[in-house]
Short mmCIF file of C-alpha atoms in Angstrom, two decimals:
data_model
loop_
_atom_site.label_atom_id
_atom_site.label_comp_id
_atom_site.label_asym_id
_atom_site.label_seq_id
_atom_site.Cartn_x
_atom_site.Cartn_y
_atom_site.Cartn_z
CA MET C 679 64.72 39.24 -89.80
CA MET C 680 61.73 41.58 -89.94
CA ARG C 681 59.50 38.91 -88.43
CA GLN C 682 61.94 38.30 -85.66
CA ARG C 683 62.19 42.00 -84.84
CA LEU C 684 58.33 42.29 -84.91
CA PHE C 685 58.10 39.24 -82.48
CA GLN C 686 60.67 40.85 -80.14
CA PHE C 687 58.79 44.15 -80.16
CA LEU C 688 55.49 42.41 -79.40
CA VAL C 689 57.05 40.49 -76.49
CA PHE C 690 58.57 43.73 -75.09
CA LEU C 691 55.23 45.56 -75.46
CA CYS C 692 53.42 42.71 -73.60
CA LEU C 693 56.00 42.77 -70.77
CA LEU C 694 55.82 46.55 -70.52
CA VAL C 695 52.03 46.53 -70.31
CA SER C 696 52.17 43.72 -67.69
CA PHE C 697 54.73 45.63 -65.61
CA THR C 698 52.87 48.91 -65.65
CA ASN C 699 49.61 47.17 -64.91
CA THR C 700 51.08 45.43 -61.89
CA PHE C 701 53.45 47.97 -60.44
CA ALA C 702 52.22 51.38 -61.71
CA GLN C 703 48.45 51.39 -61.69
CA ASN C 704 48.33 54.80 -59.93
CA PHE C 705 50.77 56.20 -62.44
CA PHE C 706 48.06 56.44 -65.12
CA ASP C 707 45.52 58.18 -62.90
CA PRO C 708 45.14 61.91 -63.40
CA SER C 709 46.63 63.98 -60.55
CA PRO C 710 43.96 65.69 -58.40
CA LYS C 711 46.15 68.83 -58.35
CA PHE C 712 49.09 70.19 -60.23
CA ASN C 713 52.01 67.73 -60.12
CA LYS C 714 55.31 69.49 -60.62
CA SER C 715 57.35 66.29 -61.14
CA ARG C 716 54.89 65.03 -63.76
CA MET C 717 55.03 68.40 -65.53
CA THR C 718 58.84 68.32 -65.55
CA GLY C 719 58.78 64.83 -67.08
CA VAL C 720 56.24 65.84 -69.73
CA GLY C 721 58.35 68.90 -70.61
CA ILE C 722 61.52 66.83 -70.99
CA ALA C 723 59.77 64.12 -73.07
CA ALA C 724 58.01 66.70 -75.27
CA GLY C 725 61.28 68.56 -75.87
CA ALA C 726 63.11 65.37 -76.88
CA ALA C 727 60.22 64.32 -79.12
CA TYR C 728 60.19 67.71 -80.82
CA VAL C 729 63.93 67.72 -81.53
CA LEU C 730 63.79 64.11 -82.82
CA SER C 731 60.82 64.81 -85.04
CA MET C 732 62.36 67.98 -86.44
CA SER C 733 65.58 66.09 -87.18
CA GLY C 734 63.66 63.25 -88.82
CA LEU C 735 61.50 65.51 -90.89
CA TYR C 736 64.63 67.44 -92.06
CA GLU C 737 66.19 64.13 -93.22
CA LEU C 738 63.05 63.01 -95.05
CA TRP C 739 62.02 66.36 -96.50
CA TYR C 740 64.35 69.34 -96.38
CA LYS C 741 68.01 68.33 -96.60
CA ASP C 742 67.99 67.86 -100.40
CA TYR C 743 66.78 71.47 -101.05
CA PRO C 744 68.83 74.70 -100.59
CA GLN C 745 67.83 77.31 -98.06
CA SER C 746 66.44 80.76 -98.98
CA LYS C 747 65.14 83.93 -97.42
CA PHE C 748 61.80 83.58 -95.63
CA HIS C 749 58.96 83.74 -98.13
CA LEU C 750 55.27 82.86 -98.46
CA PHE C 751 53.88 80.21 -100.85
CA ASN C 752 50.35 79.55 -101.91
CA ASP C 753 50.03 75.78 -102.25
CA ASN C 754 46.19 75.63 -101.76
CA ALA C 755 45.76 74.00 -105.19
CA GLU C 756 48.28 71.32 -104.67
CA TRP C 757 47.68 67.58 -104.02
CA MET C 758 43.91 67.99 -104.22
CA GLN C 759 44.03 69.57 -100.74
CA MET C 760 45.10 66.17 -99.19
CA ASP C 761 47.98 67.94 -97.44
CA LYS C 762 45.58 70.38 -95.81
CA GLY C 763 43.51 67.46 -94.48
CA GLY C 764 46.66 65.99 -93.06
CA HIS C 765 47.53 69.17 -91.28
CA CYS C 766 44.09 69.31 -89.77
CA VAL C 767 44.13 65.68 -88.65
CA VAL C 768 47.55 65.88 -87.04
CA ALA C 769 46.77 69.15 -85.27
CA TYR C 770 43.51 67.66 -83.95
CA TYR C 771 45.16 64.41 -82.80
CA LEU C 772 48.07 66.05 -81.00
CA GLY C 773 45.69 68.53 -79.39
CA SER C 774 43.40 65.70 -78.11
CA LEU C 775 46.38 63.72 -76.85
CA SER C 776 47.90 66.73 -75.17
CA MET C 777 44.63 67.47 -73.35
CA GLY C 778 44.83 64.07 -71.74
CA VAL C 779 48.44 64.48 -70.82
CA LEU C 780 47.82 67.94 -69.15
CA LYS C 781 44.79 66.58 -67.42
CA TRP C 782 47.00 63.82 -66.04
CA VAL C 783 49.54 66.44 -64.93
CA GLY C 784 46.77 68.06 -62.85
CA LEU C 785 45.97 71.25 -64.67
CA LYS C 786 42.49 72.76 -64.31
CA LYS C 787 39.78 71.99 -66.91
CA ASN C 788 40.09 75.21 -68.89
CA GLN C 789 43.86 75.05 -68.75
CA TYR C 790 44.28 71.54 -70.13
CA ILE C 791 41.56 72.13 -72.74
CA TRP C 792 43.05 75.34 -74.15
CA TYR C 793 46.75 74.70 -73.66
CA GLY C 794 46.57 71.07 -74.68
CA GLY C 795 44.19 71.76 -77.64
CA MET C 796 46.59 74.28 -79.11
CA VAL C 797 49.72 72.02 -78.96
CA GLY C 798 49.11 70.43 -82.37
CA ALA C 799 48.51 73.72 -84.14
CA VAL C 800 51.66 75.30 -82.64
CA TYR C 801 53.70 72.20 -83.37
CA ASN C 802 52.63 72.02 -87.00
CA THR C 803 53.11 75.68 -87.54
CA SER C 804 56.71 75.50 -86.41
CA PHE C 805 57.36 73.28 -89.43
CA GLU C 806 55.82 75.96 -91.61
CA VAL C 807 58.72 78.19 -90.51
CA LEU C 808 61.13 75.58 -91.97
CA ASP C 809 59.09 75.62 -95.15
CA GLY C 810 59.44 79.42 -95.19
CA PHE C 811 63.21 79.14 -95.43
CA SER C 812 63.22 76.31 -98.03
CA SER C 813 63.64 77.32 -101.66
CA GLU C 814 61.38 74.42 -102.77
CA TYR C 815 58.50 75.30 -100.48
CA GLY C 816 57.47 78.38 -98.55
CA PHE C 817 55.34 79.49 -95.49
CA SER C 818 51.77 78.44 -96.32
CA LEU C 819 48.91 80.34 -94.88
CA GLY C 820 46.61 77.57 -95.99
CA ASP C 821 48.54 75.00 -93.93
CA VAL C 822 48.45 77.31 -90.91
CA THR C 823 44.68 77.70 -91.35
CA ALA C 824 44.29 73.84 -91.41
CA ASN C 825 46.47 73.59 -88.33
CA PHE C 826 44.27 75.92 -86.30
CA ALA C 827 41.05 74.34 -87.82
CA GLY C 828 42.16 71.00 -86.29
CA ALA C 829 42.84 72.69 -82.93
CA ALA C 830 39.45 74.45 -83.08
CA ILE C 831 37.57 71.11 -83.66
CA CYS C 832 39.42 69.53 -80.80
CA ILE C 833 38.83 72.40 -78.34
CA GLY C 834 35.29 72.99 -79.49
CA GLU C 835 34.24 69.32 -78.92
CA GLN C 836 35.77 69.27 -75.46
CA LEU C 837 34.13 72.58 -74.44
CA GLY C 838 30.75 71.65 -75.91
CA TRP C 839 30.45 67.94 -75.07
CA GLY C 840 33.17 67.27 -72.52
CA GLU C 841 34.49 64.53 -74.87
CA GLN C 842 35.70 63.91 -78.38
CA ARG C 843 32.64 62.39 -80.10
CA ILE C 844 33.93 63.19 -83.68
CA LYS C 845 37.56 62.14 -84.24
CA LEU C 846 39.76 62.94 -87.17
CA LYS C 847 41.93 60.02 -88.31
CA PHE C 848 44.01 58.84 -91.24
CA SER C 849 44.89 55.62 -92.96
CA TYR C 850 47.71 54.71 -95.42
CA HIS C 851 48.31 52.00 -97.93
CA HIS C 852 51.13 51.58 -100.48
CA SER C 853 50.20 53.13 -103.84
CA PRO C 854 51.64 52.25 -107.25
CA GLU C 855 52.31 55.92 -107.88
CA SER C 856 55.01 56.00 -105.25
CA ASP C 857 56.98 53.39 -107.29
CA LEU C 858 56.84 55.68 -110.30
CA ARG C 859 58.23 58.77 -108.50
CA PRO C 860 60.07 57.62 -105.37
CA ASP C 861 61.99 60.98 -105.29
CA LEU C 862 58.74 62.87 -104.67
CA LEU C 863 56.39 60.33 -103.17
CA GLY C 864 58.78 58.38 -100.96
CA SER C 865 61.17 55.50 -101.47
CA ASN C 866 60.34 53.64 -98.18
CA PHE C 867 57.43 53.26 -95.74
CA PRO C 868 58.30 56.16 -93.44
CA SER C 869 58.82 58.70 -96.27
CA SER C 870 55.87 57.35 -98.35
CA ALA C 871 53.48 57.58 -95.32
CA ILE C 872 54.31 61.31 -95.24
CA LYS C 873 54.66 62.18 -98.81
CA ASP C 874 52.46 59.87 -100.89
CA TYR C 875 49.04 61.49 -100.98
CA ASN C 876 47.77 58.75 -103.26
CA GLY C 877 47.95 56.20 -100.43
CA LEU C 878 46.75 58.49 -97.70
CA SER C 879 43.15 58.93 -96.66
CA ASP C 880 41.71 61.40 -94.16
CA TRP C 881 38.68 60.42 -92.15
CA VAL C 882 35.98 61.94 -89.98
CA SER C 883 35.00 59.18 -87.54
CA VAL C 884 31.76 59.67 -85.62
CA ASN C 885 30.86 57.76 -82.49
CA ILE C 886 27.28 56.71 -82.92
CA ASN C 887 26.49 55.86 -79.36
CA SER C 888 27.52 59.26 -78.08
CA PHE C 889 24.74 60.89 -80.09
CA THR C 890 22.09 58.58 -78.74
CA ASN C 891 20.74 58.09 -75.28
CA ARG C 892 23.71 55.78 -74.49
CA LYS C 893 21.31 52.86 -74.05
CA SER C 894 21.01 51.91 -77.72
CA MET C 895 21.98 48.59 -79.17
CA VAL C 896 24.92 50.25 -80.94
CA PRO C 897 28.18 49.33 -79.16
CA SER C 898 29.95 52.29 -77.62
CA TRP C 899 33.12 51.58 -79.62
CA LEU C 900 31.46 51.53 -83.08
CA ASN C 901 31.98 54.51 -85.28
CA MET C 902 30.85 55.54 -88.83
CA ALA C 903 33.57 57.10 -90.83
CA VAL C 904 33.50 59.36 -93.94
CA GLY C 905 36.79 59.55 -95.78
CA TYR C 906 38.55 61.65 -98.47
CA GLY C 907 41.45 60.78 -100.73
CA GLY C 908 43.08 61.43 -104.02
CA ASP C 909 44.60 59.25 -106.74
CA GLY C 910 46.63 59.44 -109.92
CA MET C 911 48.90 62.26 -108.57
CA LEU C 912 52.50 62.18 -109.81
CA GLY C 913 52.94 65.92 -109.13
CA ALA C 914 51.63 68.58 -106.89
CA ARG C 915 49.44 70.35 -109.51
CA ILE C 916 49.98 68.42 -112.75
CA ASN C 917 51.52 65.12 -113.69
CA PRO C 918 54.90 65.20 -115.46
CA THR C 919 55.33 63.03 -118.57
CA THR C 920 58.85 61.76 -117.78
CA TYR C 921 61.01 60.75 -114.81
CA LYS C 922 64.72 60.23 -115.17
CA ASP C 923 64.43 59.99 -118.99
CA LYS C 924 61.70 57.37 -118.69
CA ASN C 925 58.14 57.94 -119.91
CA LEU C 926 55.47 58.05 -117.18
CA PRO C 927 51.98 56.66 -117.75
CA THR C 928 49.09 59.03 -118.21
CA LEU C 929 47.05 58.93 -115.04
CA ASP C 930 43.71 60.55 -114.36
CA ARG C 931 43.96 62.67 -111.25
CA HIS C 932 40.73 62.35 -109.25
CA ARG C 933 39.17 62.62 -105.77
CA GLN C 934 37.84 59.71 -103.80
CA TYR C 935 35.10 59.66 -101.19
CA TYR C 936 34.56 56.82 -98.73
CA LEU C 937 31.98 55.54 -96.30
CA SER C 938 33.19 52.89 -93.81
CA PHE C 939 33.04 51.53 -90.24
CA ASP C 940 35.67 52.38 -87.65
CA VAL C 941 36.49 51.59 -84.03
CA ASP C 942 36.85 54.22 -81.38
CA LEU C 943 39.70 52.65 -79.33
CA SER C 944 39.17 55.10 -76.49
CA GLN C 945 35.79 53.47 -75.81
CA ILE C 946 37.41 50.09 -75.24
CA ASN C 947 38.10 49.96 -71.49
CA THR C 948 40.25 47.13 -70.12
CA LYS C 949 41.49 46.45 -66.64
CA SER C 950 44.94 47.59 -67.76
CA LYS C 951 45.36 51.34 -67.56
CA ALA C 952 48.58 51.09 -69.61
CA LEU C 953 46.61 49.31 -72.45
CA ASN C 954 43.91 51.90 -72.24
CA THR C 955 46.52 54.61 -72.68
CA ALA C 956 48.12 52.72 -75.58
CA PHE C 957 44.57 52.66 -77.21
CA ASP C 958 44.32 56.41 -76.84
CA VAL C 959 47.66 56.84 -78.60
CA LEU C 960 46.74 54.47 -81.50
CA ASN C 961 43.38 56.14 -82.07
CA LEU C 962 44.82 58.28 -84.77
CA ILE C 963 44.64 55.33 -87.13
CA LYS C 964 41.40 54.42 -88.86
CA ILE C 965 41.04 50.67 -88.73
CA CYS C 966 41.07 48.45 -91.84
CA ALA C 967 37.45 47.73 -92.58
CA PRO C 968 34.90 47.33 -95.52
CA ALA C 969 34.41 50.63 -97.38
CA LEU C 970 32.23 52.06 -100.11
CA GLU C 971 34.03 54.36 -102.48
CA TYR C 972 32.80 56.93 -105.02
CA ASN C 973 35.00 58.65 -107.65
CA ARG C 974 34.25 60.20 -111.04
CA VAL C 975 36.47 57.65 -112.94
CA THR C 976 35.23 54.27 -111.78
CA LYS C 977 32.01 55.61 -109.96
CA TRP C 978 31.04 53.26 -107.13
CA LEU C 979 33.44 50.69 -105.77
CA PHE C 980 33.15 48.35 -102.82
CA HIS C 981 36.35 47.40 -100.94
CA PRO C 982 35.93 44.24 -98.70
CA LEU C 983 38.81 45.77 -96.74
CA TYR C 984 40.26 49.25 -97.18
CA PHE C 985 43.08 50.92 -95.29
#
């Protein structure tokens, strides 16, 4: 059934791309001046996406915990700062994407850079308010700092270079730790991709060609990526010894550092403007590629493919 659904989705995507490429080429071109109808559509879509994401995150994260008075919480020592990296990556990505959307709407350069670049930070920080009213969590100043750091990177690159030469990305693979504590680390793919910091990696992906004279032999789409991750985490600060009356294995919590190749999908230009737009959206994900890892437990490791 899953393969059938996947096939149906791919067919639908191909038909959609073909349709937009044939009948709506001009739709993907930025407006030369402010387009009110586009702005209205963007506002409606953004509002709906916000409501759906808030509802979804509540189901995955907050509904099992009672509410409390608004309070602060210092979680800077938790999860080996993997959550802070995630906040920075998401704020950067949403800011970069929003810049493109507001440029498409027809806003002036400084407007789409500053307004768009701040979208991710504001969006993420709204979830911190939910944390502030949750008895299990709290409003984290560290998370807010990471949110605005991601926005600052996005805005700074656009102001300084007129493009995003250094992209923040993430990758995720299923980790054995999530099977040991599904209540905390997620019991299915959507929840684990958010909660399981053992399987998540944050990446700084640098476009090589953009720092050369543009005439080098290096393909314009080829990036070098430096990644950071953590492993052996069954708890935020320390690992518990039992889970539901069962003994848990003793795991060594440690940091991981990666060096790998990546692809900048925004540098792959096709004749289909719809496909180019899809590449921009998917550029949050660091591609699966060979990677060199260093950690203090196993020292150097080579992964033929790592995601």
